[in-house]
mmCIF file of C-alpha atoms in Angstrom:
data_model
loop_
_atom_site.group_PDB
_atom_site.id
_atom_site.type_symbol
_atom_site.label_atom_id
_atom_site.label_comp_id
_atom_site.label_asym_id
_atom_site.label_seq_id
_atom_site.Cartn_x
_atom_site.Cartn_y
_atom_site.Cartn_z
ATOM 1 C CA UNK A 1 141.257 -24.669 -49.572
ATOM 2 C CA UNK A 2 144.553 -24.734 -51.478
ATOM 3 C CA UNK A 3 143.415 -24.685 -55.136
ATOM 4 C CA UNK A 4 140.885 -22.249 -56.579
ATOM 5 C CA UNK A 5 139.687 -22.312 -60.214
ATOM 6 C CA UNK A 6 137.438 -19.538 -61.569
ATOM 7 C CA UNK A 7 138.585 -19.887 -65.181
ATOM 8 C CA UNK A 8 136.123 -18.680 -67.819
ATOM 9 C CA UNK A 9 133.608 -17.311 -65.306
ATOM 10 C CA UNK A 10 132.285 -13.813 -64.663
ATOM 11 C CA UNK A 11 134.502 -13.542 -61.606
ATOM 12 C CA UNK A 12 136.102 -10.104 -61.218
ATOM 13 C CA UNK A 13 139.010 -10.067 -58.785
ATOM 14 C CA UNK A 14 139.016 -6.598 -57.281
ATOM 15 C CA UNK A 15 139.770 -6.971 -53.573
ATOM 16 C CA UNK A 16 141.588 -9.002 -50.958
ATOM 17 C CA UNK A 17 140.247 -12.274 -49.593
ATOM 18 C CA UNK A 18 139.408 -10.935 -46.132
ATOM 19 C CA UNK A 19 136.290 -10.882 -44.005
ATOM 20 C CA UNK A 20 134.898 -7.933 -42.077
ATOM 21 C CA UNK A 21 137.411 -8.560 -39.304
ATOM 22 C CA UNK A 22 140.307 -8.289 -41.794
ATOM 23 C CA UNK A 23 141.029 -11.969 -41.373
ATOM 24 C CA UNK A 24 142.281 -13.880 -44.403
ATOM 25 C CA UNK A 25 139.582 -16.179 -45.789
ATOM 26 C CA UNK A 26 141.938 -18.376 -47.828
ATOM 27 C CA UNK A 27 145.231 -18.323 -45.935
ATOM 28 C CA UNK A 28 146.395 -21.662 -47.388
ATOM 29 C CA UNK A 29 145.728 -20.893 -51.053
ATOM 30 C CA UNK A 30 148.623 -22.141 -53.199
ATOM 31 C CA UNK A 31 147.097 -22.175 -56.706
ATOM 32 C CA UNK A 32 144.815 -19.524 -58.189
ATOM 33 C CA UNK A 33 143.558 -19.986 -61.761
ATOM 34 C CA UNK A 34 141.802 -16.947 -63.264
ATOM 35 C CA UNK A 35 142.203 -17.519 -67.003
ATOM 36 C CA UNK A 36 139.732 -15.508 -69.165
ATOM 37 C CA UNK A 37 138.460 -13.267 -66.360
ATOM 38 C CA UNK A 38 138.809 -9.627 -65.290
ATOM 39 C CA UNK A 39 141.557 -8.877 -62.786
ATOM 40 C CA UNK A 40 142.450 -5.886 -60.666
ATOM 41 C CA UNK A 41 146.179 -6.486 -60.153
ATOM 42 C CA UNK A 42 146.392 -3.889 -57.397
ATOM 43 C CA UNK A 43 144.591 -6.395 -55.143
ATOM 44 C CA UNK A 44 147.934 -8.213 -54.820
ATOM 45 C CA UNK A 45 150.103 -5.106 -54.491
ATOM 46 C CA UNK A 46 149.888 -4.768 -50.713
ATOM 47 C CA UNK A 47 152.004 -6.579 -48.159
ATOM 48 C CA UNK A 48 149.074 -8.090 -46.293
ATOM 49 C CA UNK A 49 147.362 -9.581 -49.359
ATOM 50 C CA UNK A 50 146.610 -13.026 -47.851
ATOM 51 C CA UNK A 51 148.516 -14.660 -50.736
ATOM 52 C CA UNK A 52 151.875 -15.333 -49.122
ATOM 53 C CA UNK A 53 151.544 -19.069 -49.750
ATOM 54 C CA UNK A 54 150.564 -18.656 -53.400
ATOM 55 C CA UNK A 55 152.879 -20.597 -55.735
ATOM 56 C CA UNK A 56 150.826 -20.779 -58.977
ATOM 57 C CA UNK A 57 149.019 -17.828 -60.580
ATOM 58 C CA UNK A 58 147.290 -18.379 -63.938
ATOM 59 C CA UNK A 59 146.268 -15.128 -65.659
ATOM 60 C CA UNK A 60 146.067 -16.251 -69.296
ATOM 61 C CA UNK A 61 143.604 -14.338 -71.508
ATOM 62 C CA UNK A 62 142.853 -11.904 -68.690
ATOM 63 C CA UNK A 63 141.964 -8.244 -68.883
ATOM 64 C CA UNK A 64 143.961 -6.314 -66.310
ATOM 65 C CA UNK A 65 141.500 -3.636 -65.329
ATOM 66 C CA UNK A 66 144.116 -1.363 -63.778
ATOM 67 C CA UNK A 67 147.000 -2.447 -66.010
ATOM 68 C CA UNK A 68 150.198 -4.398 -65.454
ATOM 69 C CA UNK A 69 153.414 -2.594 -64.487
ATOM 70 C CA UNK A 70 157.039 -3.256 -63.466
ATOM 71 C CA UNK A 71 156.148 -3.445 -59.771
ATOM 72 C CA UNK A 72 153.150 -5.775 -60.125
ATOM 73 C CA UNK A 73 153.186 -9.036 -58.100
ATOM 74 C CA UNK A 74 156.021 -7.777 -55.892
ATOM 75 C CA UNK A 75 154.238 -8.988 -52.751
ATOM 76 C CA UNK A 76 153.935 -12.629 -53.772
ATOM 77 C CA UNK A 77 157.127 -13.942 -52.152
ATOM 78 C CA UNK A 78 156.605 -17.648 -52.891
ATOM 79 C CA UNK A 79 155.315 -17.416 -56.452
ATOM 80 C CA UNK A 80 156.865 -20.161 -58.590
ATOM 81 C CA UNK A 81 154.602 -20.351 -61.630
ATOM 82 C CA UNK A 82 153.179 -17.301 -63.449
ATOM 83 C CA UNK A 83 151.273 -17.230 -66.728
ATOM 84 C CA UNK A 84 150.140 -14.012 -68.436
ATOM 85 C CA UNK A 85 149.847 -15.261 -72.033
ATOM 86 C CA UNK A 86 147.487 -13.374 -74.372
ATOM 87 C CA UNK A 87 146.416 -10.947 -71.656
ATOM 88 C CA UNK A 88 145.484 -7.297 -72.154
ATOM 89 C CA UNK A 89 146.396 -3.926 -70.672
ATOM 90 C CA UNK A 90 150.047 -4.843 -70.134
ATOM 91 C CA UNK A 91 151.790 -1.492 -70.013
ATOM 92 C CA UNK A 92 155.037 -2.810 -68.530
ATOM 93 C CA UNK A 93 156.254 -6.307 -67.814
ATOM 94 C CA UNK A 94 156.686 -7.049 -64.121
ATOM 95 C CA UNK A 95 160.254 -7.230 -62.819
ATOM 96 C CA UNK A 96 159.815 -10.165 -60.484
ATOM 97 C CA UNK A 97 161.964 -10.873 -57.466
ATOM 98 C CA UNK A 98 160.601 -14.255 -56.465
ATOM 99 C CA UNK A 99 161.817 -17.882 -56.677
ATOM 100 C CA UNK A 100 159.936 -18.154 -59.974
ATOM 101 C CA UNK A 101 160.559 -21.423 -61.827
ATOM 102 C CA UNK A 102 158.076 -21.199 -64.704
ATOM 103 C CA UNK A 103 157.000 -18.143 -66.708
ATOM 104 C CA UNK A 104 154.626 -18.084 -69.683
ATOM 105 C CA UNK A 105 154.171 -14.833 -71.583
ATOM 106 C CA UNK A 106 153.138 -15.982 -75.057
ATOM 107 C CA UNK A 107 151.507 -13.508 -77.415
ATOM 108 C CA UNK A 108 151.296 -10.765 -74.825
ATOM 109 C CA UNK A 109 149.214 -7.833 -76.023
ATOM 110 C CA UNK A 110 151.903 -5.171 -75.926
ATOM 111 C CA UNK A 111 154.791 -3.994 -78.107
ATOM 112 C CA UNK A 112 157.744 -5.879 -76.753
ATOM 113 C CA UNK A 113 160.572 -3.816 -78.221
ATOM 114 C CA UNK A 114 164.264 -3.791 -77.379
ATOM 115 C CA UNK A 115 164.059 -1.001 -74.825
ATOM 116 C CA UNK A 116 166.124 -0.363 -71.714
ATOM 117 C CA UNK A 117 163.272 -1.503 -69.468
ATOM 118 C CA UNK A 118 162.607 -4.716 -71.374
ATOM 119 C CA UNK A 119 166.283 -5.722 -71.614
ATOM 120 C CA UNK A 120 166.472 -6.502 -67.909
ATOM 121 C CA UNK A 121 163.038 -7.827 -66.946
ATOM 122 C CA UNK A 122 164.536 -11.270 -66.198
ATOM 123 C CA UNK A 123 167.488 -9.997 -64.197
ATOM 124 C CA UNK A 124 166.253 -11.498 -60.901
ATOM 125 C CA UNK A 125 165.061 -14.848 -62.247
ATOM 126 C CA UNK A 126 168.152 -16.996 -61.749
ATOM 127 C CA UNK A 127 165.975 -19.878 -60.549
ATOM 128 C CA UNK A 128 163.796 -19.921 -63.673
ATOM 129 C CA UNK A 129 163.631 -23.363 -65.303
ATOM 130 C CA UNK A 130 160.890 -22.998 -67.927
ATOM 131 C CA UNK A 131 160.243 -19.966 -70.167
ATOM 132 C CA UNK A 132 157.674 -19.482 -72.940
ATOM 133 C CA UNK A 133 157.982 -16.320 -75.061
ATOM 134 C CA UNK A 134 156.355 -17.211 -78.381
ATOM 135 C CA UNK A 135 154.545 -14.655 -80.572
ATOM 136 C CA UNK A 136 156.258 -11.602 -79.050
ATOM 137 C CA UNK A 137 158.031 -10.436 -82.249
ATOM 138 C CA UNK A 138 161.681 -10.914 -81.348
ATOM 139 C CA UNK A 139 162.554 -10.222 -84.997
ATOM 140 C CA UNK A 140 163.167 -6.577 -84.068
ATOM 141 C CA UNK A 141 165.727 -7.563 -81.430
ATOM 142 C CA UNK A 142 169.479 -7.758 -82.006
ATOM 143 C CA UNK A 143 171.605 -10.708 -80.943
ATOM 144 C CA UNK A 144 173.136 -8.603 -78.156
ATOM 145 C CA UNK A 145 169.675 -7.552 -76.994
ATOM 146 C CA UNK A 146 168.449 -11.135 -76.743
ATOM 147 C CA UNK A 147 171.683 -11.942 -74.925
ATOM 148 C CA UNK A 148 170.949 -9.259 -72.319
ATOM 149 C CA UNK A 149 167.364 -10.509 -71.989
ATOM 150 C CA UNK A 150 168.130 -14.208 -71.513
ATOM 151 C CA UNK A 151 171.661 -14.030 -70.105
ATOM 152 C CA UNK A 152 170.624 -13.969 -66.413
ATOM 153 C CA UNK A 153 168.666 -17.243 -66.782
ATOM 154 C CA UNK A 154 171.665 -19.442 -66.052
ATOM 155 C CA UNK A 155 169.561 -22.358 -64.745
ATOM 156 C CA UNK A 156 167.065 -22.376 -67.609
ATOM 157 C CA UNK A 157 166.194 -25.888 -68.809
ATOM 158 C CA UNK A 158 163.428 -25.280 -71.341
ATOM 159 C CA UNK A 159 162.679 -22.342 -73.655
ATOM 160 C CA UNK A 160 159.936 -21.926 -76.241
ATOM 161 C CA UNK A 161 160.501 -18.945 -78.550
ATOM 162 C CA UNK A 162 158.345 -20.060 -81.473
ATOM 163 C CA UNK A 163 156.601 -17.780 -83.974
ATOM 164 C CA UNK A 164 158.952 -14.829 -83.520
ATOM 165 C CA UNK A 165 160.308 -14.502 -87.085
ATOM 166 C CA UNK A 166 163.835 -14.969 -85.755
ATOM 167 C CA UNK A 167 166.438 -14.942 -88.521
ATOM 168 C CA UNK A 168 169.335 -16.313 -86.466
ATOM 169 C CA UNK A 169 170.089 -18.596 -83.548
ATOM 170 C CA UNK A 170 170.812 -16.351 -80.545
ATOM 171 C CA UNK A 171 174.405 -16.747 -79.418
ATOM 172 C CA UNK A 172 173.299 -16.542 -75.778
ATOM 173 C CA UNK A 173 172.432 -20.261 -75.989
ATOM 174 C CA UNK A 174 176.176 -20.890 -75.677
ATOM 175 C CA UNK A 175 176.011 -19.530 -72.115
ATOM 176 C CA UNK A 176 172.906 -21.461 -71.024
ATOM 177 C CA UNK A 177 174.597 -24.702 -70.045
ATOM 178 C CA UNK A 178 171.549 -26.299 -68.407
ATOM 179 C CA UNK A 179 169.278 -26.258 -71.447
ATOM 180 C CA UNK A 180 167.483 -29.540 -72.084
ATOM 181 C CA UNK A 181 164.733 -28.427 -74.487
ATOM 182 C CA UNK A 182 164.807 -25.656 -77.104
ATOM 183 C CA UNK A 183 161.680 -25.005 -79.200
ATOM 184 C CA UNK A 184 162.079 -22.522 -82.066
ATOM 185 C CA UNK A 185 159.348 -23.569 -84.488
ATOM 186 C CA UNK A 186 157.893 -21.263 -87.154
ATOM 187 C CA UNK A 187 160.801 -18.840 -87.379
ATOM 188 C CA UNK A 188 163.148 -17.955 -90.267
ATOM 189 C CA UNK A 189 166.365 -19.469 -88.930
ATOM 190 C CA UNK A 190 168.806 -20.664 -91.654
ATOM 191 C CA UNK A 191 171.669 -23.142 -91.272
ATOM 192 C CA UNK A 192 174.418 -22.032 -88.926
ATOM 193 C CA UNK A 193 178.180 -22.339 -89.371
ATOM 194 C CA UNK A 194 179.518 -22.088 -85.843
ATOM 195 C CA UNK A 195 178.881 -23.683 -82.438
ATOM 196 C CA UNK A 196 175.595 -22.444 -80.994
ATOM 197 C CA UNK A 197 174.799 -24.949 -78.233
ATOM 198 C CA UNK A 198 177.352 -26.073 -75.685
ATOM 199 C CA UNK A 199 174.927 -27.617 -73.258
ATOM 200 C CA UNK A 200 175.876 -31.242 -72.737
ATOM 201 C CA UNK A 201 172.350 -31.673 -71.412
ATOM 202 C CA UNK A 202 170.452 -30.571 -74.530
ATOM 203 C CA UNK A 203 168.197 -33.466 -75.587
ATOM 204 C CA UNK A 204 165.376 -31.886 -77.602
ATOM 205 C CA UNK A 205 165.802 -29.321 -80.378
ATOM 206 C CA UNK A 206 162.682 -28.353 -82.355
ATOM 207 C CA UNK A 207 163.356 -26.270 -85.477
ATOM 208 C CA UNK A 208 160.247 -27.166 -87.444
ATOM 209 C CA UNK A 209 159.249 -24.740 -90.220
ATOM 210 C CA UNK A 210 162.384 -22.636 -90.465
ATOM 211 C CA UNK A 211 164.730 -21.815 -93.372
ATOM 212 C CA UNK A 212 167.339 -24.564 -92.953
ATOM 213 C CA UNK A 213 168.700 -25.828 -96.285
ATOM 214 C CA UNK A 214 171.257 -28.212 -94.817
ATOM 215 C CA UNK A 215 172.738 -28.873 -91.410
ATOM 216 C CA UNK A 216 176.357 -29.130 -90.324
ATOM 217 C CA UNK A 217 176.140 -31.881 -87.718
ATOM 218 C CA UNK A 218 179.527 -30.872 -86.272
ATOM 219 C CA UNK A 219 177.708 -28.022 -84.541
ATOM 220 C CA UNK A 220 175.063 -30.222 -82.877
ATOM 221 C CA UNK A 221 175.604 -31.373 -79.277
ATOM 222 C CA UNK A 222 176.235 -35.095 -79.001
ATOM 223 C CA UNK A 223 173.546 -35.243 -76.305
ATOM 224 C CA UNK A 224 170.722 -34.598 -78.827
ATOM 225 C CA UNK A 225 168.058 -37.329 -78.699
ATOM 226 C CA UNK A 226 165.185 -35.631 -80.510
ATOM 227 C CA UNK A 227 165.645 -33.285 -83.477
ATOM 228 C CA UNK A 228 162.620 -31.947 -85.359
ATOM 229 C CA UNK A 229 163.356 -30.379 -88.757
ATOM 230 C CA UNK A 230 159.998 -30.853 -90.456
ATOM 231 C CA UNK A 231 158.953 -28.229 -92.988
ATOM 232 C CA UNK A 232 162.429 -26.891 -93.786
ATOM 233 C CA UNK A 233 163.498 -26.138 -97.416
ATOM 234 C CA UNK A 234 166.225 -28.769 -97.756
ATOM 235 C CA UNK A 235 168.856 -28.399 -100.465
ATOM 236 C CA UNK A 236 169.302 -31.936 -101.725
ATOM 237 C CA UNK A 237 172.910 -31.592 -102.822
ATOM 238 C CA UNK A 238 176.172 -33.089 -101.633
ATOM 239 C CA UNK A 239 176.176 -30.602 -98.727
ATOM 240 C CA UNK A 240 173.246 -32.508 -97.221
ATOM 241 C CA UNK A 241 174.879 -35.965 -97.366
ATOM 242 C CA UNK A 242 176.709 -35.687 -93.976
ATOM 243 C CA UNK A 243 173.369 -34.867 -92.319
ATOM 244 C CA UNK A 244 171.679 -37.884 -93.956
ATOM 245 C CA UNK A 245 174.471 -40.125 -92.683
ATOM 246 C CA UNK A 246 174.228 -38.580 -89.204
ATOM 247 C CA UNK A 247 170.424 -39.010 -89.169
ATOM 248 C CA UNK A 248 170.730 -42.713 -89.970
ATOM 249 C CA UNK A 249 173.276 -43.197 -87.214
ATOM 250 C CA UNK A 250 171.155 -41.327 -84.638
ATOM 251 C CA UNK A 251 167.757 -42.881 -85.433
ATOM 252 C CA UNK A 252 166.376 -39.577 -86.735
ATOM 253 C CA UNK A 253 165.911 -41.282 -90.079
ATOM 254 C CA UNK A 254 162.822 -43.053 -88.727
ATOM 255 C CA UNK A 255 161.196 -39.641 -88.306
ATOM 256 C CA UNK A 256 162.114 -38.766 -91.902
ATOM 257 C CA UNK A 257 160.642 -42.039 -93.173
ATOM 258 C CA UNK A 258 157.448 -41.579 -91.140
ATOM 259 C CA UNK A 259 156.957 -37.953 -92.255
ATOM 260 C CA UNK A 260 157.934 -38.027 -95.917
ATOM 261 C CA UNK A 261 155.638 -35.126 -96.844
ATOM 262 C CA UNK A 262 157.218 -32.882 -94.228
ATOM 263 C CA UNK A 263 160.821 -33.704 -95.108
ATOM 264 C CA UNK A 264 161.090 -32.672 -98.766
ATOM 265 C CA UNK A 265 163.685 -31.150 -101.082
ATOM 266 C CA UNK A 266 163.390 -27.537 -102.150
ATOM 267 C CA UNK A 267 166.468 -27.528 -104.402
ATOM 268 C CA UNK A 268 167.546 -28.424 -107.087
ATOM 269 C CA UNK A 269 164.485 -28.031 -109.255
ATOM 270 C CA UNK A 270 164.542 -31.605 -110.547
ATOM 271 C CA UNK A 271 164.134 -32.814 -106.951
ATOM 272 C CA UNK A 272 161.771 -30.126 -105.697
ATOM 273 C CA UNK A 273 158.982 -31.504 -103.441
ATOM 274 C CA UNK A 274 160.500 -34.989 -103.505
ATOM 275 C CA UNK A 275 160.914 -36.745 -100.185
ATOM 276 C CA UNK A 276 164.198 -36.540 -98.359
ATOM 277 C CA UNK A 277 163.840 -40.268 -97.748
ATOM 278 C CA UNK A 278 164.403 -40.832 -101.484
ATOM 279 C CA UNK A 279 167.599 -38.786 -101.578
ATOM 280 C CA UNK A 280 170.341 -41.408 -101.554
ATOM 281 C CA UNK A 281 173.251 -40.291 -103.751
ATOM 282 C CA UNK A 282 175.985 -42.813 -104.522
ATOM 283 C CA UNK A 283 179.330 -42.294 -102.782
ATOM 284 C CA UNK A 284 180.904 -41.561 -106.170
ATOM 285 C CA UNK A 285 178.363 -38.782 -106.826
ATOM 286 C CA UNK A 286 179.716 -36.682 -103.990
ATOM 287 C CA UNK A 287 183.303 -37.900 -103.807
ATOM 288 C CA UNK A 288 185.587 -34.885 -103.570
ATOM 289 C CA UNK A 289 188.558 -34.570 -105.939
ATOM 290 C CA UNK A 290 191.766 -36.039 -104.589
ATOM 291 C CA UNK A 291 194.124 -33.155 -103.789
ATOM 292 C CA UNK A 292 197.177 -35.206 -104.832
ATOM 293 C CA UNK A 293 195.647 -35.925 -108.237
ATOM 294 C CA UNK A 294 194.718 -32.280 -108.702
ATOM 295 C CA UNK A 295 198.239 -31.177 -107.754
ATOM 296 C CA UNK A 296 199.806 -33.682 -110.166
ATOM 297 C CA UNK A 297 197.541 -32.531 -113.003
ATOM 298 C CA UNK A 298 198.426 -28.895 -112.390
ATOM 299 C CA UNK A 299 202.147 -29.635 -112.281
ATOM 300 C CA UNK A 300 201.962 -31.668 -115.508
ATOM 301 C CA UNK A 301 200.163 -28.812 -117.207
ATOM 302 C CA UNK A 302 202.807 -26.350 -116.024
ATOM 303 C CA UNK A 303 205.610 -28.621 -117.279
ATOM 304 C CA UNK A 304 204.031 -28.847 -120.720
ATOM 305 C CA UNK A 305 203.729 -25.069 -120.842
ATOM 306 C CA UNK A 306 207.359 -24.618 -119.741
ATOM 307 C CA UNK A 307 208.628 -27.073 -122.396
ATOM 308 C CA UNK A 308 206.629 -25.380 -125.147
ATOM 309 C CA UNK A 309 207.791 -21.918 -124.158
ATOM 310 C CA UNK A 310 211.400 -23.124 -123.926
ATOM 311 C CA UNK A 311 211.262 -24.613 -127.437
ATOM 312 C CA UNK A 312 209.830 -21.419 -128.857
ATOM 313 C CA UNK A 313 212.527 -19.293 -127.220
ATOM 314 C CA UNK A 314 215.364 -21.574 -128.404
ATOM 315 C CA UNK A 315 214.075 -21.603 -131.965
ATOM 316 C CA UNK A 316 213.743 -17.834 -131.957
ATOM 317 C CA UNK A 317 217.296 -17.333 -130.710
ATOM 318 C CA UNK A 318 218.738 -19.751 -133.273
ATOM 319 C CA UNK A 319 217.091 -17.885 -136.073
ATOM 320 C CA UNK A 320 218.459 -14.572 -134.867
ATOM 321 C CA UNK A 321 222.031 -15.836 -134.362
ATOM 322 C CA UNK A 322 222.292 -17.622 -137.763
ATOM 323 C CA UNK A 323 224.937 -15.660 -139.873
ATOM 324 C CA UNK A 324 223.871 -14.032 -143.044
ATOM 325 C CA UNK A 325 225.613 -15.573 -146.064
ATOM 326 C CA UNK A 326 226.328 -13.705 -149.325
ATOM 327 C CA UNK A 327 225.342 -15.543 -152.485
ATOM 328 C CA UNK A 328 228.286 -16.908 -154.492
ATOM 329 C CA UNK A 329 228.414 -16.559 -158.262
ATOM 330 C CA UNK A 330 230.618 -18.693 -160.539
ATOM 331 C CA UNK A 331 232.685 -16.790 -163.090
ATOM 332 C CA UNK A 332 231.909 -17.717 -166.642
ATOM 333 C CA UNK A 333 234.768 -17.995 -169.192
ATOM 334 C CA UNK A 334 234.563 -15.650 -172.209
ATOM 335 C CA UNK A 335 233.175 -17.001 -175.371
ATOM 336 C CA UNK A 336 235.658 -17.854 -177.941
#
């Protein structure tokens, strides 16, 4: 037997899979699925646990009877896929030292704060390819803290950090050059004004239901094939025009046309709740002023001012320098 499923049963894992002669009953077990059951984690925390070939361990929605700690699962040397989403009695997250490739810890039932212990729980997971950390309240974390958390995952290809109330795009994404898929739905991320992704491999970016008013396409990797921006409060002004042009050139416009109710304007008020597909300003509406024309107008204005001031000064000086003349009176001859 290589695969064992006891999901949703009354199974309570409390001891090792050995017979009375201490012989392993399931020596070839590679996948063990225990979702929605009770688990005694200490059953794995011995060297001779009969699970040395285990590669997949599903513990979603489980109740860890004796709790989960930093040293849990340390004797599962070949574990590649671990899921502990929505499980209970997690006192500490395990610091794994295995060739783990996939980790799911969505909505874990513990306060995942930016503490010294939590900063480095992924320090040994250089082989990790897929990470899910949604609903763990990363809003309390700083950018540096998230950088310390995710920095060691240099081979990461897919990350899902949805529903975390994030208010910024973590700068650590610049260092994760192997990213192919980034899912950040249902956060509070606004538009960004600097490079955030340098991965030439990034193909899918999901930012549905965030706080993006417009998007500077200069900061998007050219490798993007799928971009989801549904449910964002778009500002339908001239700032959005470059994105509309980019969307049409990259076939994203089909998604906008097919989801008109999810791509709507939030500003200005006269366009509020109108579809982004209907926002097609004329080139003249958003044409910037020509700098040469502006310069010429300013210079002409200055010349007029200089001429006027010069005339006033000259007139004033002439009036001051004009000599004062005494009135002349003609002598009258005496009457005879």
